[in-house]
Coordinates of C-alpha atoms in Angstrom, one line a residue:
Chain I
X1 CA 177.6 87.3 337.8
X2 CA 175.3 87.3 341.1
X3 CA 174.5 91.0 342.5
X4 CA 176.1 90.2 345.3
X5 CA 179.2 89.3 343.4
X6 CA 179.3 92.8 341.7
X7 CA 179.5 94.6 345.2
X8 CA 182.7 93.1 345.7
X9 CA 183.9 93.8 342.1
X10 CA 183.4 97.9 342.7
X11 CA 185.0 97.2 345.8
X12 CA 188.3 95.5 344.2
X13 CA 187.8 98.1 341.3
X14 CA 187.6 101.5 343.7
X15 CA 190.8 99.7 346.0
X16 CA 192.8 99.4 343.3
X17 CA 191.8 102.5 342.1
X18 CA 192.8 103.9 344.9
X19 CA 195.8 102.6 345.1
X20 CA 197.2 103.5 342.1
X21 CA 196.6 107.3 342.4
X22 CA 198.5 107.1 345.4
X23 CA 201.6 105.8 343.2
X24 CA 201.0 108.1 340.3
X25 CA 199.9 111.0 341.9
X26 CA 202.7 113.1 343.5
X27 CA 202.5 114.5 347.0
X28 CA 201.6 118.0 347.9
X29 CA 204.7 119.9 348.3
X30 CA 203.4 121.9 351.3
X31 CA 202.5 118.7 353.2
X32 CA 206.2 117.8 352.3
X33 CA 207.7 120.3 353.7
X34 CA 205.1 120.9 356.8
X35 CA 206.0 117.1 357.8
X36 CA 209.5 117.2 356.7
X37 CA 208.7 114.2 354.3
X38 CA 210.4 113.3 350.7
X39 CA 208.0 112.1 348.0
X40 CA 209.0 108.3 348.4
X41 CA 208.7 108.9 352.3
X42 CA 204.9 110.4 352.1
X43 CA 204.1 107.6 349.4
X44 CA 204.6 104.8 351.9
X45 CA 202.9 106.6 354.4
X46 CA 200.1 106.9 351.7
X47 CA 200.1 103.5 351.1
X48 CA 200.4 102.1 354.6
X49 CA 197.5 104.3 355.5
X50 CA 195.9 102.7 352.8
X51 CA 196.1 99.2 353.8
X52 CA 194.2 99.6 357.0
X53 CA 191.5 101.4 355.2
X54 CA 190.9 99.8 352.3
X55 CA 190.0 97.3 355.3
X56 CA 187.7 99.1 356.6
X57 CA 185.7 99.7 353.4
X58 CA 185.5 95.9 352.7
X59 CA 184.2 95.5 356.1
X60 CA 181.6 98.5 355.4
X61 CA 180.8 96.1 351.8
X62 CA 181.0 93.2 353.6
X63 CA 178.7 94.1 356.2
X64 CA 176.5 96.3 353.9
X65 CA 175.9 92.8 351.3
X66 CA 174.9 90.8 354.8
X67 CA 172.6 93.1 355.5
X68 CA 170.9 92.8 351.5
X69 CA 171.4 89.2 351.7
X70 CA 168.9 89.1 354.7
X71 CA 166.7 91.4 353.7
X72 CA 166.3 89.8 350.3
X73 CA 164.7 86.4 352.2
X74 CA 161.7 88.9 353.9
X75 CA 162.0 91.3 350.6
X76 CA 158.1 90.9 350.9
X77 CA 157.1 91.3 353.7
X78 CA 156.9 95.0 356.0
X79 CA 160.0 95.0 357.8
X80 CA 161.3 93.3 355.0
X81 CA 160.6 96.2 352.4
X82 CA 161.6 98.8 355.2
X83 CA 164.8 97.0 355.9
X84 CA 165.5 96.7 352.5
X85 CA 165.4 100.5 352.1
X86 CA 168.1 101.1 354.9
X87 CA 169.9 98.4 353.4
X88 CA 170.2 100.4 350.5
X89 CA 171.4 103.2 352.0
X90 CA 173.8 101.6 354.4
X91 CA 175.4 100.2 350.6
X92 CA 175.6 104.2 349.5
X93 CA 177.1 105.1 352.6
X94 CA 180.1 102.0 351.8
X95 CA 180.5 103.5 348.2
X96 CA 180.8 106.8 349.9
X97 CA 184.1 106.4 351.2
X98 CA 186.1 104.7 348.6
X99 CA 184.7 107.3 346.3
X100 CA 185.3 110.3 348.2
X101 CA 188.9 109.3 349.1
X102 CA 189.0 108.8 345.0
X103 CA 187.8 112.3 344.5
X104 CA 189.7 113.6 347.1
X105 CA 193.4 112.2 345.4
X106 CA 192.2 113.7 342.5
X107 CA 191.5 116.7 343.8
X108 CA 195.1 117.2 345.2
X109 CA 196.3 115.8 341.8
X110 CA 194.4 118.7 340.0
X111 CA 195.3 121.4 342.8
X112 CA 199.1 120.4 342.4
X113 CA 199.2 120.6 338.6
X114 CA 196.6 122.8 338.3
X115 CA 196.5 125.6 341.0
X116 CA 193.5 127.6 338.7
X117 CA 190.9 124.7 338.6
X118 CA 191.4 124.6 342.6
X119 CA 188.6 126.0 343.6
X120 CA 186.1 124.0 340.9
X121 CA 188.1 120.8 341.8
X122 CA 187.5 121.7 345.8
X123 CA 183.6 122.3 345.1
X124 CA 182.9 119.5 343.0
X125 CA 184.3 117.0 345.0
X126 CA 182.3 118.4 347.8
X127 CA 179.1 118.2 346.2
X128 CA 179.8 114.6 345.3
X129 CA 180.3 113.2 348.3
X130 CA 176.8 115.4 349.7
X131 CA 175.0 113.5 346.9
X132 CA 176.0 110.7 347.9
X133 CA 175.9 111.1 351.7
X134 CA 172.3 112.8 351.2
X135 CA 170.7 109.4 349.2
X136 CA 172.3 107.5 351.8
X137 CA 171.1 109.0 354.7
X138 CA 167.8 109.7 353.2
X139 CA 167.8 106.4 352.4
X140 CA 168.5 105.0 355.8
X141 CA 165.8 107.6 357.3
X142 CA 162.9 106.6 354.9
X143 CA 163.5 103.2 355.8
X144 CA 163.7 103.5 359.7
X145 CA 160.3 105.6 359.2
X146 CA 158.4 102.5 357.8
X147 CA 160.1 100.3 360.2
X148 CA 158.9 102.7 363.2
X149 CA 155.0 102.8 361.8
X150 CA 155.2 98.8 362.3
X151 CA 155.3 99.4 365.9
X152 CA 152.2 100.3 367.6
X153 CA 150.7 104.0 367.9
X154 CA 152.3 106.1 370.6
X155 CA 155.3 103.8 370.6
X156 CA 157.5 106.9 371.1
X157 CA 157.8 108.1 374.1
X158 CA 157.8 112.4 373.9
X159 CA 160.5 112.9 376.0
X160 CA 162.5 110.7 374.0
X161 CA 161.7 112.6 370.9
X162 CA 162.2 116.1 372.4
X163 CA 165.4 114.9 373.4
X164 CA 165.9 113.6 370.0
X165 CA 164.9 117.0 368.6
X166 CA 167.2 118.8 371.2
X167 CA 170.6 116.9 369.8
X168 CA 169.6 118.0 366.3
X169 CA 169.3 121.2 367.0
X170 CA 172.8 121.6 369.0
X171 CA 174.3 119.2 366.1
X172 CA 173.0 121.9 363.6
X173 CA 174.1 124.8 365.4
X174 CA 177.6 123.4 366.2
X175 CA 178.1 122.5 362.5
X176 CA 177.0 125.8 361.4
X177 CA 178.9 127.9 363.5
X178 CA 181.9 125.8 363.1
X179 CA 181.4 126.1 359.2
X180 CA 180.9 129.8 359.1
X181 CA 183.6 130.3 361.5
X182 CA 185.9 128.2 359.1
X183 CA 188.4 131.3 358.6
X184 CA 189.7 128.6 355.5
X185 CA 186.0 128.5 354.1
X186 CA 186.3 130.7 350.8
X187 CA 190.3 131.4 350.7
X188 CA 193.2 129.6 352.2
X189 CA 194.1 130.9 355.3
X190 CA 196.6 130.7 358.2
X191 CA 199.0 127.3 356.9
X192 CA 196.2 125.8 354.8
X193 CA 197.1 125.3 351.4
X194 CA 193.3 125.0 350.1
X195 CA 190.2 126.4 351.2
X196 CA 187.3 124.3 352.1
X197 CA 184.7 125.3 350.2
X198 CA 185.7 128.4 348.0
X199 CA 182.3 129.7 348.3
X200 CA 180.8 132.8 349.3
X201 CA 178.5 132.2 352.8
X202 CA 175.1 132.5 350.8
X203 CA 175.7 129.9 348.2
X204 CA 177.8 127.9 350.9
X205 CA 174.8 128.3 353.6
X206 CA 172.1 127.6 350.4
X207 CA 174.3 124.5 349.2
X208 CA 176.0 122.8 351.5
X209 CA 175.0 123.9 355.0
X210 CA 171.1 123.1 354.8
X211 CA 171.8 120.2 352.8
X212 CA 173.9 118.9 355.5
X213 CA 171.5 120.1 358.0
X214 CA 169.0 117.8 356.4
X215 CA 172.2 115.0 356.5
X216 CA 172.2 115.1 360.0
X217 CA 168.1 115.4 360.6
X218 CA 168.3 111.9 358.8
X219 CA 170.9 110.5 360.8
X220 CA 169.6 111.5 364.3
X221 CA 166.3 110.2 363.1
X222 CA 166.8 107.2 361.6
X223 CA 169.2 106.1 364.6
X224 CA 166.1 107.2 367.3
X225 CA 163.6 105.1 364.7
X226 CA 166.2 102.4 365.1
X227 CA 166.7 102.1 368.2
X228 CA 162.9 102.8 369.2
X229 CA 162.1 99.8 366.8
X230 CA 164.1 97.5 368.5
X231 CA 163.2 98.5 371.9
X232 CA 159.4 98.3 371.7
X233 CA 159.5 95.5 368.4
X234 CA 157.8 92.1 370.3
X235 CA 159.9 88.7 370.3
X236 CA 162.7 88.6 372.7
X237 CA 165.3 86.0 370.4
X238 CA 164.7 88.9 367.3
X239 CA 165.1 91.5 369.6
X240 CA 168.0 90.0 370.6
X241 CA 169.6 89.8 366.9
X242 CA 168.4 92.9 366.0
X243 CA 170.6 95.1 368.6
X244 CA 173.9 94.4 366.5
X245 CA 172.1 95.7 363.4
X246 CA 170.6 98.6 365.4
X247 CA 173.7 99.7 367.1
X248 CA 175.9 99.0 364.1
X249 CA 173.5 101.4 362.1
X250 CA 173.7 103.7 365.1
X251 CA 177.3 103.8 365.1
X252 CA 177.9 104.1 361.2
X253 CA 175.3 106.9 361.5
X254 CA 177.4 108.7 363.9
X255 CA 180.7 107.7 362.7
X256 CA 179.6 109.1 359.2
X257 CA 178.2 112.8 361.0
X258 CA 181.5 112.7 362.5
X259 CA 183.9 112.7 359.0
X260 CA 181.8 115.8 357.8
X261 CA 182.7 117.9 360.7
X262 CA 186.0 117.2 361.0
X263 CA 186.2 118.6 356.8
X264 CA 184.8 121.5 358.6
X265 CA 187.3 122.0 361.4
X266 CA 190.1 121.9 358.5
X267 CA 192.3 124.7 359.9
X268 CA 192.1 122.9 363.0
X269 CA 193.3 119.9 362.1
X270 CA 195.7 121.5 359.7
X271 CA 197.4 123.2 363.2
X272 CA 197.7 119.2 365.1
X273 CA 200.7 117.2 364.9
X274 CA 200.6 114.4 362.2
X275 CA 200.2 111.8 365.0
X276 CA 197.3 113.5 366.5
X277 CA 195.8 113.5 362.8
X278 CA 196.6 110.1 362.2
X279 CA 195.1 109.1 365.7
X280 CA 192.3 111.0 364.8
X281 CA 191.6 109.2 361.8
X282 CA 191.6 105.6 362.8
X283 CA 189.4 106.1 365.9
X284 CA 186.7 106.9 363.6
X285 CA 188.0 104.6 360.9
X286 CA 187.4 102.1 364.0
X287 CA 183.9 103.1 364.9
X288 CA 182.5 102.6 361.2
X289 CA 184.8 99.2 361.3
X290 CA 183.1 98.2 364.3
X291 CA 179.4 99.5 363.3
X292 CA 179.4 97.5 359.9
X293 CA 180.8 94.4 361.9
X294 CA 177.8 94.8 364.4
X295 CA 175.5 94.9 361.0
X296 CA 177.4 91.6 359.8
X297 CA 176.8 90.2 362.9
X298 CA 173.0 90.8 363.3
X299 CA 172.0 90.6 359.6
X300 CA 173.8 87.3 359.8
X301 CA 171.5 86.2 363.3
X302 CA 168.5 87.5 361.7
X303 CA 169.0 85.7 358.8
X304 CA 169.5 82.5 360.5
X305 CA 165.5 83.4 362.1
X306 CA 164.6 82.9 358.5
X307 CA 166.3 79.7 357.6
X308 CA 165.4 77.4 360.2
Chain X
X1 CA 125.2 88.1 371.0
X2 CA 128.2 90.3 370.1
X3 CA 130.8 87.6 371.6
X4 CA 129.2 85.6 369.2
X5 CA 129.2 87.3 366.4
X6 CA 132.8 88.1 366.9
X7 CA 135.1 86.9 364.2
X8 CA 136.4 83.2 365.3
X9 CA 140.9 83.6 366.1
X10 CA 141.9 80.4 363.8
X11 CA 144.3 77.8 365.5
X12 CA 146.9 79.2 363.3
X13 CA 146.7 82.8 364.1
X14 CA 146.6 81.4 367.7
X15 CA 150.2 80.0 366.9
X16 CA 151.1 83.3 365.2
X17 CA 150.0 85.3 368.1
X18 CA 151.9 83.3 370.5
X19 CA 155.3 82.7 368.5
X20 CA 155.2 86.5 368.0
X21 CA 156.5 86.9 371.4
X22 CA 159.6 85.2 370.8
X23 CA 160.2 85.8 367.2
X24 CA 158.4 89.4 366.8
X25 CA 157.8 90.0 363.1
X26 CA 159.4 86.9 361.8
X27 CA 156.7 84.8 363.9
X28 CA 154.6 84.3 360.5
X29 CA 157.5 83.4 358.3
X30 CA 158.7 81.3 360.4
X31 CA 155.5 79.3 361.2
X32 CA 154.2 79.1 357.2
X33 CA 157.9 77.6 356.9
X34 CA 157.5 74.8 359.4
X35 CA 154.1 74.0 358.1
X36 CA 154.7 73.9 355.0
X37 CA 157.9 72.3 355.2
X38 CA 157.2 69.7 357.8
X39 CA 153.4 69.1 357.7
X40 CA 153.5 69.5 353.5
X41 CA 150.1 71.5 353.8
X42 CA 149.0 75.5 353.7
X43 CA 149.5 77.4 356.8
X44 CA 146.0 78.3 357.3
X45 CA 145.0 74.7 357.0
X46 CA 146.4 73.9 359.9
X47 CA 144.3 71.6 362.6
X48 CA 144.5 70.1 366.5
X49 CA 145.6 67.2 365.0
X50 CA 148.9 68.9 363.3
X51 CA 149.7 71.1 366.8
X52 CA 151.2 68.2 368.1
X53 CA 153.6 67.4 364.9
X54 CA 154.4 71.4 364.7
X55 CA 155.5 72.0 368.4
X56 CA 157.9 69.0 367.8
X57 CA 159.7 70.7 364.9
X58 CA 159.0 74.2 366.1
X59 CA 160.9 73.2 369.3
X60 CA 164.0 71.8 367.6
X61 CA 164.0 75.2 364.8
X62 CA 164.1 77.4 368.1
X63 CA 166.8 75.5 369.7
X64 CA 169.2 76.4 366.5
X65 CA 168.4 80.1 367.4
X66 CA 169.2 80.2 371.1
X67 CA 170.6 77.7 373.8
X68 CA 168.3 79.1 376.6
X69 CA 166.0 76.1 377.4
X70 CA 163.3 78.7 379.3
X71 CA 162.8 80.0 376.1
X72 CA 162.4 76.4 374.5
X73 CA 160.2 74.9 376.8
X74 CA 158.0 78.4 377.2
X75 CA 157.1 78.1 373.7
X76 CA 156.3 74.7 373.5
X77 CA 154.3 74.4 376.5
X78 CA 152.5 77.4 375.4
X79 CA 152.0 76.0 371.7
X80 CA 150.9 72.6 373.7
X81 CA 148.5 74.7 375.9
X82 CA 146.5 75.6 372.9
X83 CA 145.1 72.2 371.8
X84 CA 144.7 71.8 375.6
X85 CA 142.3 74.3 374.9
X86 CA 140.6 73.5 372.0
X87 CA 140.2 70.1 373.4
X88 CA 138.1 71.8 376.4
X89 CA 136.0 74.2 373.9
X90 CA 137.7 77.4 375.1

């Protein structure tokens, strides 16, 4: 079986996966009665909500194996290797979801059955999803770093990269404020159910904040490397291919930021109607859609510059 | 004296050089491929004589990549310019 063939078997694997947790596993009783739902009812919800995403994350593999199938025709070359790297990390960041949505069933299987192994349940699954969010983003950033030294020196512009600097800094402040201010971050509070974290604010600062602080210095990074590559790269019909990649990275990148706050505005969310939720939801769900359709797109233009 | 000794640019960098304004760091793949697809020799054998042979199927590759005929025509002439050159001892 080709590589490229096994992506889409993990895929089919984690969907169906997925899918079947949502049959087996009952419903949390609070949501039940918070959205006046029976079992069945919440079920089909699950599983209508599912469709649509399960979607999206064979778009994100779809457009994720593009990508590696370009980059493995210039695998030796310098942009090639570089490319090759965020290509990688692009492919964590498609695992990513699948697999926390996995965790995250089980989770609410465990806390449902098991109220005691809560809180472990709760931490684990959020130090999965970092590991796998911090090799992807690292990944990504390593690889827009070799791409940006192929440029010439002083390619940067310093306002650009104070500005780059600035967003960082108010993107890390926000998330730590918002975190810390979580009233639901150790115990359940107000009408959540479940607490965020269940940590104490050193080991949650120590383990999860500066981890994610470095999540987000990635991201912001690698989408200003991006973008500064393919502004200042020479050749005006690869520049031209290379903007879908570059914005579709850019918007993954930003889609991805996104889901991690909104785990930390949890009371917040838990407050909204369920429409507001479920709008909530699919926007984003439509951003990474549209960013892994922009990769498709321009891994499958640049890729066509290596054919003819 | 130092224009002299000053390392010669081959004919094939030449091509590099100027293909790498339309096709940025794909220019060399690109040109070893038509070379060595279409002229059945290694890139950095390539001679006057070929330029002729290469601008022909470099023209019709670039024309799969984008329907503006500027673009086209820019890098052939410019390709085409080259042995113009040679030709004069420049």
């Amino acid at each position: 079986m080709s590589k490229i063939n096994k992506y889409y078997v993990w895929f089919a694997v984690l969907a169906i996966t997925y899918c079947l947790l949502i049959l087996i596993i009952p419903p949390d009783a609070s949501v039940l009665v918070k959205y006046s739902l029976s079992p069945n009812q919440a079920k089909l919800l699950s599983l209508s909500l599912a469709l649509p995403i399960i979607g999206i994350w064979f778009t994100a593999f779809f457009g994720a194996v593009k990508f590696k199938q370009y980059v493995h025709t210039i695998n030796e070359s310098k942009d090639g290797s570089a490319l090759a790297t965020i290509a990688n990390g692009l492919m964590y960041l498609a695992f990513s979801m699948p697999i926390g949505s996995i965790c995250t069933n089980i989770l609410n299987y465990v806390a449902s059955t098991h109220k005691s192994l809560t809180p472990s349940a709760v931490i684990l699954n959020n130090y999965v999803n970092l590991a796998i969010v911090f090799a992807a983003f690292y990944l990504i950033y390593n690889g827009s770093v070799n791409l940006a030294r192929l440029l010439k020196k002083n390619a940067a512009h310093p306002t650009s990269e104070r500005l780059m600097m600035a967003v960082f800094v108010i993107v890390a402040l926000a998330y730590s404020f918002i975190t810390l201010h979580n009233p639901a971050r150790q115990f359940p509070a107000n009408s959540t159910s479940r607490a965020a974290y269940y940590m104490a604010d050193f080991p949650l600062v120590l383990t999860i904040i500066i981890p994610f602080l470095f999540v987000w210095f990635f991201g912001i990074r690698a989408t200003y490397y991006i973008l500064l590559f393919r502004k200042k790269v020479k050749g005006t019909l690869y520049k031209q291919s290379l903007v879908y990649l570059a914005l579709g990275i850019g918007a993954v990148i930003i889609s991805s930021m996104f889901v991690r706050f909104l785990v930390s505005l949890t009371t917040l969310l838990n407050s909204l109607t369920l429409k507001v939720l479920l709008a909530v939801v699919y926007v984003l769900l439509l951003v990474i859609f549209t960013g892994y359709i922009l990769i498709a797109i321009g891994a499958k233009k640049l890729k066509k510059i290596e054919e003819v | 004296m130092i224009a002299a000794a000053k390392k010669q640019v081959s004919l094939y960098e030449k091509v590099i050089m100027i293909t790498a304004d339309y096709l940025g760091p794909a220019a060399r793949r690109f040109i070893d491929r038509q070379i060595e697809n279409h002229l059945q020799k290694e890139p950095q054998q390539l001679t006057q004589k070929d330029l002729a042979v290469l601008v022909d199927w470099t023209k019709l590759a670039v024309a799969l990549l984008t329907e503006d005929k500027r673009i086209i025509d820019e890098l052939s002439d410019r390709l085409m310019d080259l042995g113009k050159n040679l030709k004069a001892g420049h």
